[in-house]
């Protein structure tokens, strides 16, 4: 499982004006917002972020993307291409998060909607 640090989550809550209560167990999943995915991607690229903040932010972005896939299959891979671009810069730093979303310990093919894309990405690195 990927680890998110309170100070990073607090920073992102403020930066993104997220409706956090402070008692979220799965912060990234509970505060995922597919309607804000473009904003999240733009903010990620626009701000100088520490590595630990990037990890937390990427967790939120992937959770938001997974939610988006329920409504929009992203057939042209517009969002996925942007997400991969973010991950490519420090791909080995995000392995724990990617393994979570890849659900490597599961025999099921599609534990999350994003699982096939994550598995394909991991096979390329």
PDB file of N, CA and C in Angstrom, residues 80 84 88 91 117-125:
ATOM      1  N   UNK A  80      -4.953   9.861 -19.840  1.00  0.00           N
ATOM      2  CA  UNK A  80      -3.954   8.849 -19.527  1.00  0.00           C
ATOM      3  C   UNK A  80      -2.571   9.272 -20.020  1.00  0.00           C
ATOM      4  N   UNK A  84       0.595   9.596 -17.573  1.00  0.00           N
ATOM      5  CA  UNK A  84       1.858   8.895 -17.836  1.00  0.00           C
ATOM      6  C   UNK A  84       3.019   9.879 -17.912  1.00  0.00           C
ATOM      7  N   UNK A  88       6.298   9.424 -15.689  1.00  0.00           N
ATOM      8  CA  UNK A  88       7.556   9.113 -16.361  1.00  0.00           C
ATOM      9  C   UNK A  88       8.764   9.804 -15.735  1.00  0.00           C
ATOM     10  N   UNK A  91       9.278   7.682 -12.310  1.00  0.00           N
ATOM     11  CA  UNK A  91       8.474   6.453 -12.332  1.00  0.00           C
ATOM     12  C   UNK A  91       8.809   5.488 -11.211  1.00  0.00           C
ATOM     13  N   UNK A 117      -4.661  -0.273 -17.618  1.00  0.00           N
ATOM     14  CA  UNK A 117      -3.700   0.750 -18.063  1.00  0.00           C
ATOM     15  C   UNK A 117      -2.468   0.749 -17.158  1.00  0.00           C
ATOM     16  N   UNK A 118      -2.671   0.623 -15.866  1.00  0.00           N
ATOM     17  CA  UNK A 118      -1.551   0.608 -14.925  1.00  0.00           C
ATOM     18  C   UNK A 118      -0.678  -0.622 -15.166  1.00  0.00           C
ATOM     19  N   UNK A 119      -1.315  -1.765 -15.349  1.00  0.00           N
ATOM     20  CA  UNK A 119      -0.548  -2.987 -15.616  1.00  0.00           C
ATOM     21  C   UNK A 119       0.274  -2.859 -16.891  1.00  0.00           C
ATOM     22  N   UNK A 120      -0.309  -2.307 -17.914  1.00  0.00           N
ATOM     23  CA  UNK A 120       0.429  -2.102 -19.177  1.00  0.00           C
ATOM     24  C   UNK A 120       1.592  -1.151 -18.960  1.00  0.00           C
ATOM     25  N   UNK A 121       1.369  -0.078 -18.207  1.00  0.00           N
ATOM     26  CA  UNK A 121       2.441   0.892 -17.923  1.00  0.00           C
ATOM     27  C   UNK A 121       3.579   0.212 -17.170  1.00  0.00           C
ATOM     28  N   UNK A 122       3.244  -0.565 -16.155  1.00  0.00           N
ATOM     29  CA  UNK A 122       4.277  -1.258 -15.369  1.00  0.00           C
ATOM     30  C   UNK A 122       5.061  -2.237 -16.230  1.00  0.00           C
ATOM     31  N   UNK A 123       4.422  -2.848 -17.189  1.00  0.00           N
ATOM     32  CA  UNK A 123       5.129  -3.806 -18.050  1.00  0.00           C
ATOM     33  C   UNK A 123       6.129  -3.110 -18.974  1.00  0.00           C
ATOM     34  N   UNK A 124       5.949  -1.805 -19.170  1.00  0.00           N
ATOM     35  CA  UNK A 124       6.837  -1.036 -20.047  1.00  0.00           C
ATOM     36  C   UNK A 124       8.070  -0.508 -19.327  1.00  0.00           C
ATOM     37  N   UNK A 125       8.018  -0.467 -17.985  1.00  0.00           N
ATOM     38  CA  UNK A 125       9.167   0.116 -17.264  1.00  0.00           C
ATOM     39  C   UNK A 125      10.091  -0.934 -16.696  1.00  0.00           C
TER      40      UNK A 125
END
